[in-house]
Amino acid sequence: MSRKKIIAGNWKMNMTLSEAVKLVEELKPLVATEDVDVVFCVPAIDIIPVVEAVKGSNIAVGAENMYFEEKGAYTGEISPAMLTDSGVKYVIIGHSERREYFAETDETVNKKVLKAFEHKITPIICCGESLTQREQGITIDWIRQQIKIAFLQVSAEQAKTAVIAYEPIWAIGTGKVATTEQAQEVCKAIRDCIAELYDEATAETIRIQYGGSVSADSAPELFAQPDIDGGLVGGASLKPDFGKIVNYNK
């Protein structure tokens, strides 16, 4: 079956309100296509103005994080209901920066994934290995463990709608890109893992992105791989280059 590519920008901690709206206006015509799903994952404070700014376009808005409780005494956190009520359709969960700087674990990732599904928000579930882990030859084992815990108690129907983003930590923001072969090998291993957890149909439906210094130059070859269904794009999503990545096949 052919899976529709999904190309998501992860703005990280960039763009004030006014900068965000300006960037959206600049990017809107450059990413106008029905061939791929286009998502802007933006800082929490930018969500409402960006949702307004993308109205009438093909762009969906995502959040960069979300808490796994409905409401309560969790100062500084954002609930799934706050996101859905703001017009958010996607949420990045378990990005390596969240794991490294904010002590997120496979277990909290799983709680967030379950909560996102409960609220019909599509999770973009991140996984990836460090340079040490790759050099030790444990990349696939490590990724399989991340995936298995992330999908604990997730039904096959839910899993089919999820997005998985494979981002080798050593390639995020470093300018180093995994070779096409390395990226495809891990994305295939992720799909095989989903097939083991569920079945072939679920594995064939789920979309798996590659992330880590994706550029207009590397995108066409990466996205041509049989198990890579798009990209989670960092730095390049803040520039007009993002339009070239979205239109990689033109």
mmCIF file of C-alpha atoms in Angstrom:
data_model
loop_
_atom_site.group_PDB
_atom_site.id
_atom_site.type_symbol
_atom_site.label_atom_id
_atom_site.label_comp_id
_atom_site.label_asym_id
_atom_site.label_seq_id
_atom_site.Cartn_x
_atom_site.Cartn_y
_atom_site.Cartn_z
ATOM 1 C CA MET A 1 0.000 0.000 0.000
ATOM 2 C CA SER A 2 1.147 3.535 -0.503
ATOM 3 C CA ARG A 3 1.415 5.641 2.626
ATOM 4 C CA LYS A 4 1.011 9.408 2.324
ATOM 5 C CA LYS A 5 4.227 11.137 3.334
ATOM 6 C CA ILE A 6 4.136 13.352 6.413
ATOM 7 C CA ILE A 7 6.641 16.171 6.744
ATOM 8 C CA ALA A 8 6.617 17.970 10.078
ATOM 9 C CA GLY A 9 8.624 20.978 11.185
ATOM 10 C CA ASN A 10 9.819 20.997 14.790
ATOM 11 C CA TRP A 11 10.423 24.643 15.622
ATOM 12 C CA LYS A 12 11.947 23.788 19.036
ATOM 13 C CA MET A 13 12.412 26.900 21.243
ATOM 14 C CA ASN A 14 12.345 29.420 18.419
ATOM 15 C CA MET A 15 9.980 32.131 17.167
ATOM 16 C CA THR A 16 8.177 34.765 19.194
ATOM 17 C CA LEU A 17 4.481 35.347 18.407
ATOM 18 C CA SER A 18 5.161 38.001 15.784
ATOM 19 C CA GLU A 19 8.028 36.002 14.255
ATOM 20 C CA ALA A 20 5.842 32.876 14.139
ATOM 21 C CA VAL A 21 3.030 34.540 12.212
ATOM 22 C CA LYS A 22 5.515 36.123 9.810
ATOM 23 C CA LEU A 23 7.177 32.751 9.190
ATOM 24 C CA VAL A 24 3.830 31.046 8.551
ATOM 25 C CA GLU A 25 2.867 33.715 6.019
ATOM 26 C CA GLU A 26 6.212 33.214 4.283
ATOM 27 C CA LEU A 27 5.998 29.410 4.258
ATOM 28 C CA LYS A 28 2.292 28.967 3.406
ATOM 29 C CA PRO A 29 2.649 29.330 -0.377
ATOM 30 C CA LEU A 30 5.889 27.309 -0.369
ATOM 31 C CA VAL A 31 4.304 24.237 1.286
ATOM 32 C CA ALA A 32 0.945 24.356 -0.510
ATOM 33 C CA THR A 33 0.531 20.778 -1.739
ATOM 34 C CA GLU A 34 -1.922 17.928 -1.246
ATOM 35 C CA ASP A 35 0.751 15.328 -1.994
ATOM 36 C CA VAL A 36 2.070 15.213 1.571
ATOM 37 C CA ASP A 37 0.705 16.003 5.033
ATOM 38 C CA VAL A 38 2.399 19.165 6.311
ATOM 39 C CA VAL A 39 2.623 19.863 10.049
ATOM 40 C CA PHE A 40 4.135 22.785 11.959
ATOM 41 C CA CYS A 41 4.982 21.772 15.542
ATOM 42 C CA VAL A 42 5.392 25.062 17.369
ATOM 43 C CA PRO A 43 6.147 26.344 20.900
ATOM 44 C CA ALA A 44 3.080 26.380 23.157
ATOM 45 C CA ILE A 45 2.823 30.160 23.249
ATOM 46 C CA ASP A 46 2.710 30.280 19.424
ATOM 47 C CA ILE A 47 -0.024 27.655 18.972
ATOM 48 C CA ILE A 48 -3.092 29.927 18.926
ATOM 49 C CA PRO A 49 -1.710 32.592 16.541
ATOM 50 C CA VAL A 50 -0.265 29.886 14.256
ATOM 51 C CA VAL A 51 -3.602 27.997 14.172
ATOM 52 C CA GLU A 52 -5.218 31.288 13.113
ATOM 53 C CA ALA A 53 -2.494 32.002 10.547
ATOM 54 C CA VAL A 54 -2.771 28.591 8.822
ATOM 55 C CA LYS A 55 -6.582 28.695 8.457
ATOM 56 C CA GLY A 56 -7.625 27.883 4.903
ATOM 57 C CA SER A 57 -4.258 26.272 4.126
ATOM 58 C CA ASN A 58 -3.100 22.642 3.999
ATOM 59 C CA ILE A 59 -0.989 23.050 7.165
ATOM 60 C CA ALA A 60 -1.875 21.226 10.390
ATOM 61 C CA VAL A 61 -0.529 22.467 13.714
ATOM 62 C CA GLY A 62 1.227 20.317 16.283
ATOM 63 C CA ALA A 63 2.539 20.874 19.808
ATOM 64 C CA GLU A 64 6.083 20.042 20.910
ATOM 65 C CA ASN A 65 5.044 18.423 24.187
ATOM 66 C CA MET A 66 2.020 17.605 26.350
ATOM 67 C CA TYR A 67 1.409 16.341 29.885
ATOM 68 C CA PHE A 68 -0.327 13.038 30.611
ATOM 69 C CA GLU A 69 -2.865 14.335 33.168
ATOM 70 C CA GLU A 70 -6.180 15.987 32.327
ATOM 71 C CA LYS A 71 -5.708 18.980 34.648
ATOM 72 C CA GLY A 72 -4.471 19.824 38.104
ATOM 73 C CA ALA A 73 -1.502 21.039 40.105
ATOM 74 C CA TYR A 74 1.163 20.644 37.411
ATOM 75 C CA THR A 75 2.613 24.118 37.157
ATOM 76 C CA GLY A 76 3.944 24.943 33.723
ATOM 77 C CA GLU A 77 2.458 21.898 31.960
ATOM 78 C CA ILE A 78 -0.114 21.820 29.149
ATOM 79 C CA SER A 79 -2.993 19.353 29.015
ATOM 80 C CA PRO A 80 -4.337 17.489 25.977
ATOM 81 C CA ALA A 81 -7.696 19.278 26.257
ATOM 82 C CA MET A 82 -5.905 22.637 26.087
ATOM 83 C CA LEU A 83 -4.252 21.474 22.871
ATOM 84 C CA THR A 84 -7.363 20.101 21.172
ATOM 85 C CA ASP A 85 -9.386 23.178 22.123
ATOM 86 C CA SER A 86 -6.693 25.319 20.494
ATOM 87 C CA GLY A 87 -6.920 23.390 17.208
ATOM 88 C CA VAL A 88 -3.847 21.176 17.630
ATOM 89 C CA LYS A 89 -3.884 17.906 15.651
ATOM 90 C CA TYR A 90 -0.430 16.452 16.422
ATOM 91 C CA VAL A 91 1.983 16.332 19.341
ATOM 92 C CA ILE A 92 5.673 15.410 19.429
ATOM 93 C CA ILE A 93 6.300 12.952 22.246
ATOM 94 C CA GLY A 94 9.634 11.830 23.653
ATOM 95 C CA HIS A 95 11.975 13.966 21.574
ATOM 96 C CA SER A 96 15.581 13.208 22.548
ATOM 97 C CA GLU A 97 15.975 16.767 23.849
ATOM 98 C CA ARG A 98 13.018 16.207 26.189
ATOM 99 C CA ARG A 99 14.560 12.942 27.342
ATOM 100 C CA GLU A 100 18.014 14.469 27.817
ATOM 101 C CA TYR A 101 17.188 17.843 29.404
ATOM 102 C CA PHE A 102 13.838 17.202 31.084
ATOM 103 C CA ALA A 103 14.222 13.636 32.340
ATOM 104 C CA GLU A 104 11.537 12.070 30.149
ATOM 105 C CA THR A 105 11.609 8.274 30.211
ATOM 106 C CA ASP A 106 10.165 5.505 28.074
ATOM 107 C CA GLU A 107 7.444 5.172 30.730
ATOM 108 C CA THR A 108 6.388 8.842 30.647
ATOM 109 C CA VAL A 109 6.457 8.678 26.845
ATOM 110 C CA ASN A 110 4.001 5.765 27.016
ATOM 111 C CA LYS A 111 1.681 7.691 29.366
ATOM 112 C CA LYS A 112 1.695 10.672 27.021
ATOM 113 C CA VAL A 113 1.070 8.469 23.968
ATOM 114 C CA LEU A 114 -1.966 6.850 25.615
ATOM 115 C CA LYS A 115 -3.325 10.252 26.657
ATOM 116 C CA ALA A 116 -2.831 11.694 23.154
ATOM 117 C CA PHE A 117 -4.830 8.827 21.620
ATOM 118 C CA GLU A 118 -7.545 9.301 24.230
ATOM 119 C CA HIS A 119 -7.941 12.884 23.008
ATOM 120 C CA LYS A 120 -7.611 11.988 19.315
ATOM 121 C CA ILE A 121 -4.335 13.878 18.952
ATOM 122 C CA THR A 122 -1.887 12.109 16.625
ATOM 123 C CA PRO A 123 1.348 11.420 18.495
ATOM 124 C CA ILE A 124 4.680 11.795 16.693
ATOM 125 C CA ILE A 125 6.630 9.322 18.820
ATOM 126 C CA CYS A 126 10.382 9.911 18.797
ATOM 127 C CA CYS A 127 13.075 7.283 19.156
ATOM 128 C CA GLY A 128 16.798 7.307 18.526
ATOM 129 C CA GLU A 129 20.224 6.203 19.671
ATOM 130 C CA SER A 130 23.322 8.067 20.841
ATOM 131 C CA LEU A 131 26.654 7.852 19.063
ATOM 132 C CA THR A 132 27.969 5.550 21.811
ATOM 133 C CA GLN A 133 25.025 3.194 21.370
ATOM 134 C CA ARG A 134 25.573 3.074 17.621
ATOM 135 C CA GLU A 135 29.274 2.386 18.108
ATOM 136 C CA GLN A 136 28.418 -0.382 20.593
ATOM 137 C CA GLY A 137 26.213 -2.016 17.967
ATOM 138 C CA ILE A 138 23.039 -1.846 20.069
ATOM 139 C CA THR A 139 21.063 0.611 17.908
ATOM 140 C CA ILE A 140 18.308 -1.814 16.853
ATOM 141 C CA ASP A 141 17.949 -3.335 20.343
ATOM 142 C CA TRP A 142 17.716 0.127 21.869
ATOM 143 C CA ILE A 143 15.136 1.393 19.371
ATOM 144 C CA ARG A 144 13.023 -1.765 19.693
ATOM 145 C CA GLN A 145 12.901 -1.267 23.450
ATOM 146 C CA GLN A 146 11.818 2.377 23.049
ATOM 147 C CA ILE A 147 9.075 1.345 20.613
ATOM 148 C CA LYS A 148 7.815 -1.580 22.685
ATOM 149 C CA ILE A 149 7.427 0.566 25.809
ATOM 150 C CA ALA A 150 5.937 3.531 23.919
ATOM 151 C CA PHE A 151 3.210 1.272 22.453
ATOM 152 C CA LEU A 152 2.320 -0.544 25.685
ATOM 153 C CA GLN A 153 -1.505 -0.851 25.892
ATOM 154 C CA VAL A 154 -1.939 0.947 22.557
ATOM 155 C CA SER A 155 -4.491 -0.858 20.363
ATOM 156 C CA ALA A 156 -3.770 -1.824 16.761
ATOM 157 C CA GLU A 157 -6.392 0.671 15.563
ATOM 158 C CA GLN A 158 -4.666 3.456 17.484
ATOM 159 C CA ALA A 159 -1.197 2.341 16.397
ATOM 160 C CA LYS A 160 -2.188 2.575 12.723
ATOM 161 C CA THR A 161 -2.782 6.314 13.122
ATOM 162 C CA ALA A 162 0.479 7.020 14.990
ATOM 163 C CA VAL A 163 3.584 8.561 13.501
ATOM 164 C CA ILE A 164 7.024 7.367 14.595
ATOM 165 C CA ALA A 165 10.044 9.631 14.144
ATOM 166 C CA TYR A 166 13.430 7.946 14.064
ATOM 167 C CA GLU A 167 16.082 10.504 14.942
ATOM 168 C CA PRO A 168 19.635 9.356 15.586
ATOM 169 C CA ILE A 169 20.657 11.670 18.430
ATOM 170 C CA TRP A 170 24.106 12.120 16.930
ATOM 171 C CA ALA A 171 22.529 13.630 13.795
ATOM 172 C CA ILE A 172 20.230 16.209 15.422
ATOM 173 C CA GLY A 173 21.395 19.737 14.728
ATOM 174 C CA THR A 174 24.933 18.532 14.057
ATOM 175 C CA GLY A 175 24.835 18.655 10.278
ATOM 176 C CA LYS A 176 25.641 14.940 10.312
ATOM 177 C CA VAL A 177 23.005 12.926 8.509
ATOM 178 C CA ALA A 178 22.664 9.179 8.825
ATOM 179 C CA THR A 179 23.371 7.585 5.473
ATOM 180 C CA THR A 180 20.282 6.661 3.520
ATOM 181 C CA GLU A 181 21.112 3.000 4.191
ATOM 182 C CA GLN A 182 21.412 3.573 7.962
ATOM 183 C CA ALA A 183 18.127 5.493 8.077
ATOM 184 C CA GLN A 184 16.262 2.885 6.009
ATOM 185 C CA GLU A 185 17.705 -0.006 8.056
ATOM 186 C CA VAL A 186 16.405 1.411 11.355
ATOM 187 C CA CYS A 187 13.034 2.489 9.918
ATOM 188 C CA LYS A 188 12.570 -1.040 8.551
ATOM 189 C CA ALA A 189 13.487 -2.485 11.976
ATOM 190 C CA ILE A 190 10.841 -0.229 13.539
ATOM 191 C CA ARG A 191 8.236 -1.450 11.047
ATOM 192 C CA ASP A 192 9.235 -5.074 11.751
ATOM 193 C CA CYS A 193 8.872 -4.394 15.484
ATOM 194 C CA ILE A 194 5.337 -2.980 14.961
ATOM 195 C CA ALA A 195 4.481 -6.084 12.894
ATOM 196 C CA GLU A 196 5.596 -8.280 15.805
ATOM 197 C CA LEU A 197 3.638 -6.229 18.355
ATOM 198 C CA TYR A 198 0.504 -6.104 16.174
ATOM 199 C CA ASP A 199 0.339 -7.501 12.631
ATOM 200 C CA GLU A 200 1.476 -6.805 9.085
ATOM 201 C CA ALA A 201 -1.516 -4.588 8.315
ATOM 202 C CA THR A 202 -0.715 -2.262 11.206
ATOM 203 C CA ALA A 203 2.963 -2.200 10.275
ATOM 204 C CA GLU A 204 2.098 -1.378 6.662
ATOM 205 C CA THR A 205 -0.189 1.486 7.704
ATOM 206 C CA ILE A 206 1.911 3.269 10.336
ATOM 207 C CA ARG A 207 4.041 6.153 9.091
ATOM 208 C CA ILE A 208 7.717 6.359 10.049
ATOM 209 C CA GLN A 209 9.670 9.572 9.634
ATOM 210 C CA TYR A 210 13.394 10.156 9.592
ATOM 211 C CA GLY A 211 14.734 13.185 11.453
ATOM 212 C CA GLY A 212 18.202 14.574 12.037
ATOM 213 C CA SER A 213 19.635 17.362 9.888
ATOM 214 C CA VAL A 214 17.170 16.739 7.025
ATOM 215 C CA SER A 215 17.810 19.220 4.203
ATOM 216 C CA ALA A 216 16.466 20.012 0.752
ATOM 217 C CA ASP A 217 19.453 18.066 -0.609
ATOM 218 C CA SER A 218 19.062 14.906 1.495
ATOM 219 C CA ALA A 219 15.247 14.724 1.468
ATOM 220 C CA PRO A 220 14.600 13.191 -1.992
ATOM 221 C CA GLU A 221 16.878 10.199 -1.449
ATOM 222 C CA LEU A 222 15.738 9.629 2.160
ATOM 223 C CA PHE A 223 12.030 9.864 1.319
ATOM 224 C CA ALA A 224 12.429 7.478 -1.627
ATOM 225 C CA GLN A 225 13.255 4.621 0.776
ATOM 226 C CA PRO A 226 10.528 1.988 1.185
ATOM 227 C CA ASP A 227 10.207 2.439 4.967
ATOM 228 C CA ILE A 228 10.720 6.205 5.288
ATOM 229 C CA ASP A 229 7.430 8.085 5.106
ATOM 230 C CA GLY A 230 8.628 11.655 5.500
ATOM 231 C CA GLY A 231 10.647 13.674 7.944
ATOM 232 C CA LEU A 232 10.688 15.481 11.263
ATOM 233 C CA VAL A 233 12.637 18.581 10.322
ATOM 234 C CA GLY A 234 14.368 20.876 12.815
ATOM 235 C CA GLY A 235 16.466 23.839 11.716
ATOM 236 C CA ALA A 236 15.395 23.741 8.068
ATOM 237 C CA SER A 237 11.714 24.120 9.049
ATOM 238 C CA LEU A 238 12.404 27.735 10.052
ATOM 239 C CA LYS A 239 13.553 28.731 6.567
ATOM 240 C CA PRO A 240 12.131 28.866 3.018
ATOM 241 C CA ASP A 241 14.125 25.648 2.458
ATOM 242 C CA PHE A 242 11.280 23.836 4.222
ATOM 243 C CA GLY A 243 9.230 24.387 1.063
ATOM 244 C CA LYS A 244 11.841 22.503 -0.959
ATOM 245 C CA ILE A 245 11.774 19.621 1.531
ATOM 246 C CA VAL A 246 7.964 19.429 1.349
ATOM 247 C CA ASN A 247 8.152 19.482 -2.460
ATOM 248 C CA TYR A 248 11.063 17.018 -2.549
ATOM 249 C CA ASN A 249 9.562 15.056 -5.456
ATOM 250 C CA LYS A 250 8.944 17.961 -7.814
#
